[in-house]
Coordinates of C-alpha atoms and ligand atoms in Angstrom, one line a residue:
M10 CA 2.0 -18.3 -29.7
R11 CA 2.5 -16.6 -33.1
S12 CA 5.9 -15.1 -32.3
Y13 CA 9.1 -16.4 -30.8
S14 CA 12.5 -14.5 -30.1
L15 CA 15.4 -16.9 -29.7
L16 CA 19.1 -16.5 -29.0
A17 CA 21.4 -18.5 -31.0
P18 CA 24.9 -18.8 -29.7
A19 CA 28.3 -19.3 -31.7
K20 CA 30.5 -22.2 -30.8
I21 CA 34.2 -22.5 -30.8
N22 CA 36.3 -25.7 -31.3
L23 CA 38.5 -26.5 -28.3
Y24 CA 39.6 -29.7 -30.1
L25 CA 39.4 -30.6 -33.8
E26 CA 41.0 -33.8 -35.1
I27 CA 40.7 -35.1 -38.3
L28 CA 40.7 -38.9 -38.4
G29 CA 40.2 -40.0 -41.9
S30 CA 37.5 -40.5 -44.8
R31 CA 34.2 -42.0 -44.3
P32 CA 32.3 -44.0 -47.0
D33 CA 30.0 -41.1 -47.5
G34 CA 32.6 -38.8 -48.5
Y35 CA 32.7 -36.6 -45.4
H36 CA 35.5 -36.5 -42.9
E37 CA 35.6 -38.5 -39.9
L38 CA 36.1 -35.9 -37.0
A39 CA 36.8 -35.9 -33.3
M40 CA 35.9 -32.5 -31.9
I41 CA 35.3 -30.7 -28.7
L42 CA 32.6 -28.1 -29.1
Q43 CA 31.8 -25.2 -26.7
S44 CA 29.0 -22.6 -26.8
I45 CA 29.8 -19.0 -26.1
D46 CA 27.4 -16.1 -25.2
L47 CA 28.3 -14.3 -28.4
A48 CA 24.9 -14.8 -30.2
D49 CA 22.6 -13.8 -32.9
A50 CA 19.1 -13.0 -32.2
I51 CA 16.3 -14.8 -34.1
D52 CA 12.6 -13.6 -34.4
L53 CA 10.1 -15.7 -35.7
H54 CA 6.6 -14.7 -36.6
A55 CA 3.8 -16.7 -38.1
N56 CA 3.0 -14.5 -41.2
G57 CA -0.4 -16.1 -42.2
T58 CA 0.9 -17.0 -45.6
D59 CA 2.1 -20.1 -47.3
N60 CA 5.6 -18.5 -47.5
I61 CA 8.8 -18.4 -45.6
R62 CA 10.2 -15.0 -45.6
L63 CA 13.7 -14.1 -44.5
H64 CA 15.6 -10.9 -43.3
C65 CA 18.9 -10.2 -42.0
D66 CA 20.8 -7.1 -41.2
H67 CA 24.1 -8.4 -42.5
P68 CA 25.0 -7.7 -46.2
Q69 CA 27.0 -10.9 -46.5
V70 CA 24.2 -13.2 -45.5
P71 CA 22.1 -14.4 -48.4
V72 CA 18.2 -14.1 -47.8
D73 CA 17.2 -16.8 -50.2
K74 CA 16.9 -20.6 -50.1
T75 CA 20.6 -21.0 -49.5
N76 CA 20.2 -19.4 -46.1
L77 CA 20.5 -22.4 -43.6
A78 CA 17.8 -20.8 -41.6
Y79 CA 15.5 -20.9 -44.6
R80 CA 16.6 -24.5 -45.2
A81 CA 15.5 -25.3 -41.6
A82 CA 12.2 -23.9 -42.2
Q83 CA 11.9 -25.8 -45.4
L84 CA 12.7 -29.1 -43.7
M85 CA 10.2 -28.4 -41.1
I86 CA 7.6 -27.8 -43.6
H87 CA 8.7 -31.0 -45.4
Q88 CA 8.4 -33.2 -42.3
F89 CA 5.3 -31.6 -40.8
P90 CA 3.0 -30.8 -43.6
D91 CA -0.2 -30.9 -41.3
A92 CA 1.3 -28.3 -38.9
F93 CA 2.3 -26.3 -41.8
A94 CA -1.4 -26.4 -43.1
K95 CA -2.6 -25.4 -39.8
F96 CA -0.2 -22.8 -38.7
G97 CA 0.9 -21.3 -41.9
G98 CA 4.3 -19.7 -42.9
V99 CA 6.9 -17.8 -40.9
D100 CA 9.0 -14.7 -41.2
I101 CA 12.5 -15.0 -39.9
E102 CA 14.4 -12.1 -38.8
I103 CA 18.0 -12.4 -38.2
E104 CA 20.1 -9.9 -36.2
K105 CA 23.6 -10.9 -36.9
R106 CA 26.2 -10.4 -34.1
I107 CA 28.3 -13.6 -34.8
P108 CA 30.9 -12.7 -37.6
V109 CA 30.0 -14.5 -40.9
A110 CA 32.3 -17.2 -42.4
A111 CA 34.3 -17.1 -39.4
G112 CA 34.6 -20.6 -38.1
L113 CA 32.0 -20.0 -35.5
A114 CA 28.9 -21.8 -36.9
G115 CA 26.9 -18.7 -37.4
G116 CA 24.7 -20.2 -40.2
S117 CA 24.4 -23.6 -38.3
T118 CA 23.2 -21.8 -34.9
N119 CA 20.7 -19.8 -36.9
A120 CA 19.2 -22.9 -38.5
A121 CA 19.2 -24.5 -35.1
A122 CA 17.2 -21.6 -33.8
V123 CA 14.6 -22.2 -36.5
L124 CA 14.1 -25.9 -35.7
V125 CA 13.5 -25.1 -32.1
G126 CA 11.2 -22.0 -32.8
L127 CA 9.1 -23.9 -35.2
D128 CA 8.7 -26.9 -32.8
L129 CA 7.3 -24.4 -30.4
M130 CA 5.1 -22.5 -32.8
W131 CA 3.7 -25.6 -34.3
Q132 CA 3.2 -27.3 -30.9
L133 CA 5.1 -30.5 -32.0
G134 CA 6.6 -31.4 -28.7
L135 CA 9.8 -32.8 -30.4
T136 CA 12.4 -34.1 -28.0
Q137 CA 16.0 -32.7 -28.1
S138 CA 17.2 -35.9 -29.8
E139 CA 14.4 -35.6 -32.5
L140 CA 15.4 -32.1 -33.1
Q141 CA 19.0 -33.1 -33.4
E142 CA 18.2 -36.0 -35.8
L143 CA 16.4 -33.5 -38.1
A144 CA 19.3 -30.9 -37.6
A145 CA 21.8 -33.6 -38.8
Q146 CA 20.1 -33.7 -42.3
L147 CA 20.9 -30.0 -42.7
G148 CA 24.6 -29.8 -41.4
S149 CA 27.1 -31.4 -39.3
D150 CA 27.4 -28.6 -36.7
I151 CA 23.6 -28.1 -36.2
P152 CA 23.0 -30.9 -33.8
F153 CA 25.4 -29.6 -31.2
C154 CA 24.1 -25.9 -31.8
I155 CA 20.4 -27.1 -30.4
G156 CA 21.6 -28.3 -27.0
G157 CA 25.1 -26.5 -26.8
G158 CA 27.1 -26.4 -23.6
T159 CA 30.3 -28.5 -23.9
A160 CA 30.2 -31.8 -25.9
I161 CA 32.5 -34.1 -27.7
A162 CA 31.2 -34.5 -31.3
T163 CA 32.3 -37.7 -33.5
G164 CA 31.3 -39.0 -36.9
R165 CA 30.6 -35.9 -39.2
G166 CA 30.3 -34.0 -35.8
E167 CA 26.6 -35.1 -35.3
R168 CA 27.4 -37.9 -32.7
L169 CA 27.4 -36.1 -29.4
S170 CA 28.3 -36.8 -25.7
P171 CA 27.7 -34.1 -23.3
L172 CA 30.8 -32.9 -20.9
P173 CA 30.5 -31.1 -17.6
D174 CA 29.7 -27.4 -17.9
L175 CA 32.8 -25.0 -17.8
D176 CA 31.9 -21.9 -16.1
N177 CA 35.5 -20.7 -15.0
L178 CA 36.7 -19.4 -18.3
H179 CA 36.5 -16.3 -20.4
V180 CA 37.2 -16.0 -24.1
I181 CA 38.6 -13.4 -26.4
L182 CA 38.1 -13.7 -30.0
A183 CA 39.8 -11.8 -32.9
K184 CA 39.2 -11.7 -36.7
H185 CA 40.0 -9.4 -39.4
R186 CA 36.6 -7.9 -40.7
S187 CA 37.2 -8.5 -44.5
L188 CA 38.8 -12.1 -44.0
G189 CA 36.5 -15.2 -44.3
V190 CA 37.5 -18.8 -44.7
S191 CA 35.4 -21.3 -46.8
T192 CA 35.0 -24.4 -44.6
A193 CA 34.8 -26.4 -47.9
W194 CA 38.1 -25.2 -49.2
A195 CA 39.8 -25.9 -45.7
Y196 CA 38.7 -29.6 -45.6
Q197 CA 39.4 -30.2 -49.3
T198 CA 42.7 -28.6 -49.0
Y199 CA 43.4 -30.8 -45.8
R200 CA 42.4 -33.8 -47.9
Q201 CA 44.7 -32.8 -50.6
Q202 CA 47.7 -32.4 -48.5
F203 CA 47.3 -35.0 -45.8
S204 CA 45.0 -37.8 -46.8
S205 CA 48.0 -40.2 -46.9
S206 CA 47.9 -40.2 -43.0
Y207 CA 44.2 -40.8 -42.9
I208 CA 42.8 -43.9 -41.0
S209 CA 40.6 -45.8 -43.4
D210 CA 39.5 -49.1 -42.1
P211 CA 35.9 -48.7 -40.1
Q212 CA 37.4 -50.5 -36.8
S213 CA 40.3 -48.4 -36.5
L214 CA 38.3 -45.2 -37.1
K215 CA 35.8 -46.2 -34.4
E216 CA 38.8 -46.9 -32.0
R217 CA 40.5 -43.8 -32.6
S218 CA 37.4 -41.6 -32.2
A219 CA 36.7 -43.5 -28.9
R220 CA 40.1 -42.4 -27.6
V221 CA 39.1 -38.7 -27.6
H222 CA 36.8 -39.5 -24.7
S223 CA 39.8 -40.4 -22.6
G224 CA 42.0 -37.7 -24.0
G225 CA 44.0 -34.9 -22.0
L226 CA 41.5 -32.2 -22.8
V227 CA 38.4 -34.1 -21.6
S228 CA 40.2 -34.8 -18.3
A229 CA 41.0 -31.2 -18.0
I230 CA 37.5 -30.2 -18.5
A231 CA 36.3 -33.0 -16.0
H232 CA 38.6 -31.4 -13.5
K233 CA 37.9 -27.6 -14.4
D234 CA 41.7 -27.3 -14.8
A235 CA 41.9 -24.0 -16.7
A236 CA 45.6 -24.1 -17.2
K237 CA 45.6 -27.7 -18.6
I238 CA 42.6 -26.8 -20.9
G239 CA 44.5 -23.8 -22.4
Q240 CA 47.5 -26.1 -22.9
S241 CA 45.4 -29.0 -24.6
L242 CA 43.6 -27.0 -27.4
H243 CA 44.3 -28.6 -30.7
N244 CA 42.9 -27.8 -34.3
D245 CA 44.2 -29.9 -37.4
L246 CA 42.8 -27.4 -39.9
E247 CA 45.4 -24.8 -38.5
R248 CA 48.0 -27.0 -40.8
V249 CA 46.2 -25.7 -44.1
V250 CA 44.7 -22.3 -42.9
L251 CA 47.9 -20.8 -41.0
P252 CA 50.3 -21.0 -44.0
K253 CA 47.6 -19.6 -46.5
Y254 CA 46.4 -16.7 -44.1
P255 CA 49.6 -15.2 -42.4
Q256 CA 47.2 -12.7 -40.6
V257 CA 45.6 -15.6 -38.8
Q258 CA 49.1 -16.8 -37.7
Q259 CA 50.2 -13.4 -36.7
L260 CA 47.0 -13.0 -34.3
R261 CA 47.8 -16.3 -32.8
Q262 CA 51.4 -15.3 -32.1
A263 CA 50.2 -12.0 -30.7
F264 CA 47.9 -13.9 -28.2
E265 CA 50.6 -16.1 -27.2
T266 CA 52.9 -13.3 -26.5
A267 CA 50.2 -11.7 -24.4
G268 CA 50.3 -14.8 -22.0
V269 CA 47.0 -16.1 -22.3
L270 CA 45.9 -19.8 -20.8
G271 CA 45.8 -20.9 -24.5
T272 CA 45.0 -19.9 -28.1
M273 CA 43.6 -21.5 -31.3
M274 CA 42.1 -21.0 -34.4
S275 CA 38.3 -21.9 -34.3
G276 CA 36.9 -24.3 -36.8
S277 CA 38.2 -23.6 -40.4
G278 CA 38.9 -20.2 -39.2
P279 CA 39.8 -17.2 -39.6
T280 CA 38.7 -16.4 -36.0
V281 CA 41.4 -16.9 -33.3
F282 CA 40.2 -17.2 -29.8
A283 CA 42.4 -17.1 -26.6
L284 CA 41.2 -18.4 -23.1
T285 CA 41.8 -16.2 -20.0
A286 CA 40.8 -16.7 -16.3
S287 CA 38.9 -13.3 -15.8
R288 CA 37.2 -10.8 -17.9
T289 CA 39.7 -8.2 -16.7
Q290 CA 42.4 -10.4 -18.0
A291 CA 40.6 -10.7 -21.4
E292 CA 40.3 -6.9 -21.7
L293 CA 44.1 -6.4 -21.0
V294 CA 45.0 -9.1 -23.6
R295 CA 42.7 -7.0 -26.2
Q296 CA 44.6 -3.9 -25.6
Q297 CA 47.9 -5.6 -25.8
V298 CA 47.2 -7.4 -29.0
A299 CA 45.4 -4.4 -30.7
T300 CA 48.6 -2.4 -29.8
A301 CA 50.8 -5.1 -31.1
I302 CA 48.9 -5.7 -34.5
N303 CA 47.5 -2.1 -34.9
D304 CA 45.1 -2.9 -37.7
P305 CA 41.9 -1.0 -37.8
S306 CA 40.1 -4.0 -39.6
L307 CA 40.9 -6.3 -36.6
E308 CA 37.7 -6.8 -34.4
F309 CA 37.4 -8.2 -31.1
F310 CA 34.7 -10.1 -29.0
L311 CA 34.7 -10.7 -25.5
A312 CA 32.7 -13.5 -24.4
Q313 CA 32.0 -16.2 -21.9
F314 CA 31.4 -20.1 -22.1
N315 CA 27.8 -20.8 -22.4
P316 CA 26.1 -23.6 -20.7
T317 CA 23.2 -24.0 -23.2
G318 CA 22.6 -23.8 -26.9
I319 CA 19.3 -22.3 -28.3
K320 CA 17.4 -20.2 -25.6
V321 CA 14.0 -18.7 -26.0
V322 CA 14.0 -15.3 -24.7
Ligands
LIG425 P1 31.0 -23.2 -39.7 O1 31.8 -22.9 -38.4 O2 29.8 -24.1 -39.4 O3 32.0 -24.0 -40.8 P2 31.3 -20.6 -40.4 O4 31.0 -19.7 -39.0 O5 32.5 -20.5 -40.6 O6 30.5 -22.0 -40.3 P3 28.8 -19.4 -41.4 O7 28.8 -17.9 -40.6 O8 27.9 -20.1 -41.1 O9 30.5 -20.0 -41.5 O10 28.8 -18.6 -43.0 C1 29.3 -19.5 -44.0 C2 28.7 -19.1 -45.2 O11 27.2 -19.6 -45.1 C3 28.5 -17.6 -45.5 O12 29.4 -17.2 -46.6 C4 27.0 -17.4 -46.0 O13 27.0 -17.2 -47.5 C5 26.3 -18.7 -45.8 N1 25.1 -18.7 -45.0 C6 24.0 -19.3 -45.1 N2 22.9 -19.1 -44.2 C7 23.7 -18.2 -43.2 C8 23.1 -17.6 -42.1 N3 22.0 -17.8 -41.4 N4 24.1 -16.8 -41.3 C9 25.4 -16.8 -41.8 N5 25.9 -17.1 -43.0 C10 25.0 -18.0 -43.8

């Protein structure tokens, strides 16, 4: 086929622990990632030229070679020159529904969609793990975005172990429209402030990252224990983002006061999410938090946990 339409879901971090520094300069992480059904729509169309052309309806998203979706197409061209010669270039159309620079892996999931879509369009027949290996060359969250669902992610975030699907939870997300946090800033600042507590020897890093597999949150997920999942959320990056952005701290407190199962900043923020047992409860929480904060720039998104990553529609 010459055209593919894909849905690219956002992710939230149910757990994010920074363990230490790796020899390659990245942080060693232990995370639990969850896809949600807030998704961008990506259309790919074979354009019969030698070029990648990209369009996005969101003014903050670059449409040049710095766009992660563009870079994903470049990587595919580099890896599969024969397929590119046969099928030609591609038009990439991104309809942004995931807020930008929000800690929800918006760019990463767009790149994952391009990898999946070009694999189909160019009839390459790549396996999920082959796609994930390519994805890891582009960015740490992109391998997860391919298959999605619920997973433990270690290493830089690219080493994945699937967890059982969670279908009994609803999520409400909130973000101040004009607020964005740079992921690079959050990790650099964390390093400046807390690197004295990092684990550095490779054996201890390995042992610590293995421990997340037997941790409280994994056990709560295995038992679909919604209350315990809510109580076990964790994100080390809150230690640097909350003091710098009081609005994020205020949102978190407002969710707590509204009596949710649990609340946490996602990734490097500034999006804060809260878990509820039903959609009705999520809607009530939205009203309560909107009234408590009373700021017209505050936007809310209601979503559910998603069992998959990139989907062809
Ligand atoms: P993560 O959670 O993976 O750290 P994020 O959700 O915080 O990512 P993104 O929405 O991916 O952040 O955007 C971060 C920056 O990446 C944006 O400011 C934008 O300039 C750039 N960017 C490049 N490609 C994209 C894309 N396809 N969609 C959104 N932003 C993109």
